[in-house]
Amino acid sequence: MKISFAAEKTLGKLSKWLRILGFDALYDPEVNGGEFIDNVQAGRILLTRTRRVQEKHGSSSLIFIRANDPFDQLREVINALGLKFEDTRPFSRCIECNVSIEPIEKESVRNRVPDYVWDTQENFQQCGRCRKIFWPGSHTQRSMERIRRLFESGVGEKVDKNALE
Ligand SMILES: [Zn+2]
C-alpha cells in the first residue's frame, strides 16, 4: 500500500509526524491552503482543517482534521485509514525535505558527525537533498516508543502529547 498525503499550511507538525512514520507528506507553508490543495496531483490524500476545501473535494480522498494537537491529528489520520504499524516505515524519510534517506558509507561521514557518534555508531544514512546525516540515536528510541504506543492504544485513548520537539 503506497499512501501519500498533501497537508494544508496549518498542519505542519502533523506533516512532520507523517514523515517520521515514513509517509510522503507534501506540505508548503508558503502557499495558501486552498490554493495549494488545488495544485496537488491526484492520488494524494488531502489533509485539511478548512470546511470550504472539504465541501469542494468531498470525502473520497480527503481527511478533515478536527483535533488541535498534532499527535491527536496523527491519530485521526491513522484511524481514518485504518493504518497499522506494519504500514509505516519510521525514520526512513528526511523530516525537512520529505524525501527518502539512503544508507551511506561510515568512512565518508567521519568529519561530518560528532566524534562520539562516529565512535559508537555503525549505520549512517543521508538525505539526498539537504545532505543531513542520520544515525540511530536516543531521540529515535524515544520517538519509536511513542509511535508504538500510538498504534497499541485504543481509539479515543490519550497518548503522550509532547512527542514533537
Ligand atoms: Zn533533507
CSV table of N, CA, C and O and ligand atoms in Angstrom, one decimal, residues 94 96-97 99 127 129-132, ligand 1:
chain,number,residue,atom,x,y,z
A,94,CYS,N,13.6,12.1,5.3
A,94,CYS,CA,14.1,13.3,5.9
A,94,CYS,C,12.8,14.2,6.3
A,94,CYS,O,12.0,14.4,5.5
A,96,GLU,N,12.6,17.3,7.0
A,96,GLU,CA,12.6,18.6,6.4
A,96,GLU,C,12.3,18.6,4.9
A,96,GLU,O,11.6,19.4,4.4
A,97,CYS,N,12.9,17.6,4.2
A,97,CYS,CA,12.8,17.6,2.8
A,97,CYS,C,11.7,16.7,2.2
A,97,CYS,O,11.4,16.8,1.0
A,99,VAL,N,12.0,13.6,1.5
A,99,VAL,CA,12.5,12.6,0.6
A,99,VAL,C,13.1,11.4,1.4
A,99,VAL,O,13.5,11.6,2.5
A,127,CYS,N,20.2,12.3,3.7
A,127,CYS,CA,19.2,12.8,2.8
A,127,CYS,C,19.9,13.3,1.6
A,127,CYS,O,20.9,14.1,1.6
A,129,ARG,N,18.9,15.4,-0.6
A,129,ARG,CA,18.6,16.8,-0.9
A,129,ARG,C,19.4,17.7,0.0
A,129,ARG,O,20.1,18.5,-0.5
A,130,CYS,N,19.2,17.6,1.3
A,130,CYS,CA,19.8,18.6,2.2
A,130,CYS,C,21.2,18.1,2.8
A,130,CYS,O,21.9,18.8,3.4
A,131,ARG,N,21.5,16.8,2.5
A,131,ARG,CA,22.8,16.2,2.9
A,131,ARG,C,22.9,15.9,4.4
A,131,ARG,O,24.0,15.6,4.9
A,132,LYS,N,21.8,16.1,5.1
A,132,LYS,CA,21.8,15.8,6.5
A,132,LYS,C,22.1,14.3,6.7
A,132,LYS,O,21.6,13.5,6.0
B,1,ZN,ZN,16.7,16.6,3.9
